[in-house]
Amino acid sequence: DIQMTQSPSTLSASVGDRVTITCRASQSISSWLAWYQQKPGKAPKLLIYKASSLESGVPSRFSGSGSGTEFTLTISSLQPDDFATYYCQQYNSYPCAFGQGTKVEIK
Amino acid sequence: EVQLVESGGGLVKPGGSLRLSCAASGFTFSSYSMNWVRQAPGKGLEWVSSISSSSSYIYYADSVKGRFTISRDNAKNSLYLQMNSLRAEDTAVYYCASDGDYSPFDYWGQGTLVTVSS
């Protein structure tokens, strides 16, 4: 099974900061990676699929990059609405594992 | 507007059973794979099971294999999860999620809470 590891687990940042979250796969998943945002008490929301494709309606300050085993989610200028937990997920093969999550907190 | 509405959650004793349902609307349900994902209190997301559009392909996480059964009724635009031999560690909010044309898990329901406790 493919394991997904995110870093950091928690990130403290200020409005306007550039934020980067890393996700590593235990073996190559090509570009079959998605990123989700989840706020407390709410369902996750798809942000990025196929490593770098922006889901419709998602602000352009979100971007994804990487392939193989190393991936990043970047928020170019953090907004108040972006404080949330972010998860990566591989869908190259089953079981389609999620990372453990990265909580973005207000500094 | 795409809507996924889960139901069937509740309190059940260890060893008991529960059947979750997910009612879909606003898209051609029969054309898309569907999924169940769960989240234990205060924990991260855990993929549970997936089923292809025509039910030809079904997958389970090892943690539920042999105890849970995913199914769908395309005529009723509904997805199901039959959960048997429930354990305390199955306590979680269960979400159904649909695949998109090019993306995974693009729409999610609001979730239904399953609590396994004596």
XYZ file of C-alpha atoms in Angstrom:
225
model
C 0.000 0.000 0.000
C 1.099 3.564 -0.719
C 1.628 5.764 2.345
C 1.220 9.543 2.218
C 3.182 11.802 4.566
C 2.476 15.505 4.923
C 4.653 18.165 6.494
C 4.379 20.132 8.603
C 1.536 18.848 10.768
C 0.791 22.378 11.951
C 1.726 25.669 10.390
C 1.338 29.116 11.966
C 1.104 31.970 9.479
C -0.221 35.485 9.043
C -2.612 36.940 6.498
C -0.662 37.720 3.357
C 2.013 35.073 3.953
C 3.076 32.606 1.275
C 2.424 29.116 2.593
C 3.767 25.799 1.323
C 2.664 22.313 2.411
C 4.562 19.214 1.319
C 3.209 15.734 0.650
C 5.391 12.695 0.016
C 4.276 9.344 -1.365
C 6.031 6.114 -0.374
C 6.254 5.165 -4.059
C 5.640 6.900 -7.353
C 2.058 7.973 -8.008
C 2.814 9.908 -11.213
C 0.549 12.968 -10.951
C -2.421 11.226 -9.351
C -2.590 13.497 -6.337
C -5.373 15.683 -4.966
C -5.492 18.369 -2.280
C -8.507 19.087 -0.043
C -9.375 21.845 2.400
C -11.476 21.095 5.467
C -12.904 23.519 7.988
C -14.193 22.419 11.430
C -17.538 20.642 11.257
C -17.596 20.736 7.459
C -16.990 18.262 4.665
C -13.682 18.430 2.798
C -13.537 20.517 -0.372
C -11.487 19.552 -3.425
C -8.912 22.222 -4.323
C -6.416 20.599 -6.695
C -6.453 17.375 -8.717
C -3.884 15.669 -10.915
C -1.220 17.421 -8.828
C -1.622 20.852 -10.398
C -5.121 21.244 -11.885
C -7.223 23.830 -10.068
C -10.778 22.735 -9.331
C -13.434 25.039 -10.760
C -14.272 27.919 -8.442
C -11.122 27.625 -6.337
C -9.179 30.916 -6.012
C -6.028 31.192 -8.097
C -3.899 31.847 -5.000
C -3.955 28.059 -4.554
C -1.542 26.070 -6.692
C -0.127 22.571 -6.728
C 3.044 21.105 -8.139
C 5.100 17.941 -8.217
C 5.096 14.464 -9.650
C 6.337 11.033 -8.715
C 6.722 11.110 -4.940
C 7.070 14.785 -3.990
C 4.241 17.297 -4.119
C 3.499 20.768 -2.800
C 0.428 22.892 -2.188
C 1.135 26.613 -2.189
C -1.102 29.441 -1.067
C 0.456 32.568 -2.572
C -1.096 35.074 -0.165
C -2.925 33.608 2.816
C -6.426 34.971 3.352
C -8.589 34.791 6.516
C -10.820 32.183 4.841
C -7.812 29.887 4.286
C -7.252 28.960 7.925
C -8.210 25.294 7.821
C -6.766 21.791 7.621
C -5.383 20.563 4.315
C -5.100 16.947 3.171
C -3.342 15.347 0.246
C -4.647 12.116 -1.280
C -3.178 9.693 -3.778
C -5.537 8.090 -6.282
C -2.990 6.201 -8.349
C -4.087 2.898 -6.857
C -6.309 1.452 -4.158
C -6.293 1.937 -1.218
C -6.401 5.649 -2.091
C -4.736 6.989 1.038
C -4.918 10.453 2.552
C -2.085 12.245 4.268
C -2.453 12.933 7.987
C -3.351 16.588 7.415
C -1.744 20.008 7.900
C -3.507 22.525 10.105
C -2.912 26.124 9.075
C -3.332 28.350 12.120
C -3.332 32.084 12.673
C 0.038 33.360 13.904
C -26.882 21.786 -8.082
C -25.126 18.615 -6.963
C -26.352 17.307 -3.616
C -25.266 14.285 -1.626
C -27.247 13.609 1.541
C -26.183 10.867 3.938
C -28.498 9.209 6.431
C -28.638 6.178 8.678
C -26.048 7.060 11.273
C -26.625 6.663 14.991
C -25.609 4.885 18.172
C -25.018 1.135 17.929
C -23.520 -1.421 20.301
C -20.256 -3.216 19.492
C -20.977 -6.162 17.227
C -24.081 -4.492 15.851
C -24.993 -3.441 12.326
C -25.986 -0.254 10.583
C -26.820 0.690 6.988
C -25.844 4.096 5.698
C -27.485 5.665 2.672
C -26.431 8.514 0.409
C -29.071 10.146 -1.785
C -27.647 11.874 -4.846
C -29.177 14.568 -7.016
C -28.134 17.202 -9.540
C -25.913 14.972 -11.658
C -26.048 11.734 -13.648
C -25.440 9.406 -10.706
C -25.155 6.290 -12.859
C -22.122 7.695 -14.710
C -19.798 8.182 -11.763
C -17.892 6.127 -9.245
C -18.840 6.754 -5.643
C -16.926 6.570 -2.396
C -17.225 6.427 1.385
C -14.709 8.276 3.545
C -14.771 8.467 7.340
C -13.280 10.711 9.983
C -12.969 9.661 13.598
C -13.467 12.431 16.167
C -10.495 14.802 16.066
C -8.672 12.658 13.495
C -7.862 12.790 9.800
C -9.661 11.445 6.758
C -9.730 7.699 6.094
C -10.869 6.223 2.789
C -13.324 3.359 3.409
C -14.658 2.020 0.114
C -15.284 2.800 -3.559
C -17.656 1.447 -6.195
C -17.580 1.993 -9.938
C -20.525 3.396 -11.885
C -21.933 -0.008 -12.832
C -20.815 -1.760 -9.633
C -18.295 -3.798 -11.610
C -15.378 -2.706 -9.452
C -15.489 -2.509 -5.663
C -12.663 -1.741 -3.271
C -12.353 -1.700 0.524
C -9.854 -0.513 3.087
C -8.274 -3.407 4.969
C -9.772 -2.029 8.195
C -13.335 -2.762 6.987
C -12.865 -5.635 4.526
C -15.158 -8.544 5.345
C -17.363 -6.398 7.609
C -18.617 -3.581 5.361
C -20.378 -3.862 2.001
C -20.755 -1.011 -0.453
C -23.564 -1.034 -3.018
C -25.540 1.315 -5.201
C -28.921 1.531 -6.876
C -28.628 3.655 -9.999
C -32.398 3.631 -10.504
C -32.803 5.270 -7.095
C -29.687 7.493 -7.332
C -28.524 6.032 -4.062
C -25.319 4.721 -2.522
C -25.233 2.418 0.494
C -22.800 1.118 3.096
C -23.829 -1.945 5.069
C -21.732 -2.081 8.211
C -21.647 -5.293 10.245
C -19.633 -6.441 13.271
C -19.105 -2.823 14.262
C -16.261 -1.930 16.605
C -15.537 1.096 18.780
C -12.850 2.141 16.278
C -15.522 2.456 13.566
C -16.897 5.503 15.404
C -16.647 8.369 12.940
C -18.441 10.771 10.678
C -19.065 8.945 7.401
C -19.059 10.967 4.188
C -20.126 9.895 0.735
C -18.253 11.516 -2.130
C -18.624 11.375 -5.894
C -15.873 11.217 -8.470
C -15.794 13.864 -11.171
C -15.095 13.668 -14.885
C -11.365 14.099 -14.325
C -11.035 14.382 -10.577
C -11.571 12.256 -7.524
C -13.991 13.053 -4.686
C -15.189 16.340 -6.138
C -18.522 16.505 -4.294
C -19.115 15.494 -0.690
C -22.152 15.065 1.520
C -22.475 16.682 4.940
C -21.662 13.430 6.718
C -23.513 11.168 9.154
C -22.189 10.268 12.594
C -21.827 6.640 13.585
C -21.099 5.962 17.256
C -20.233 2.444 18.379
C -20.500 2.184 22.134
C -22.049 -0.007 24.785
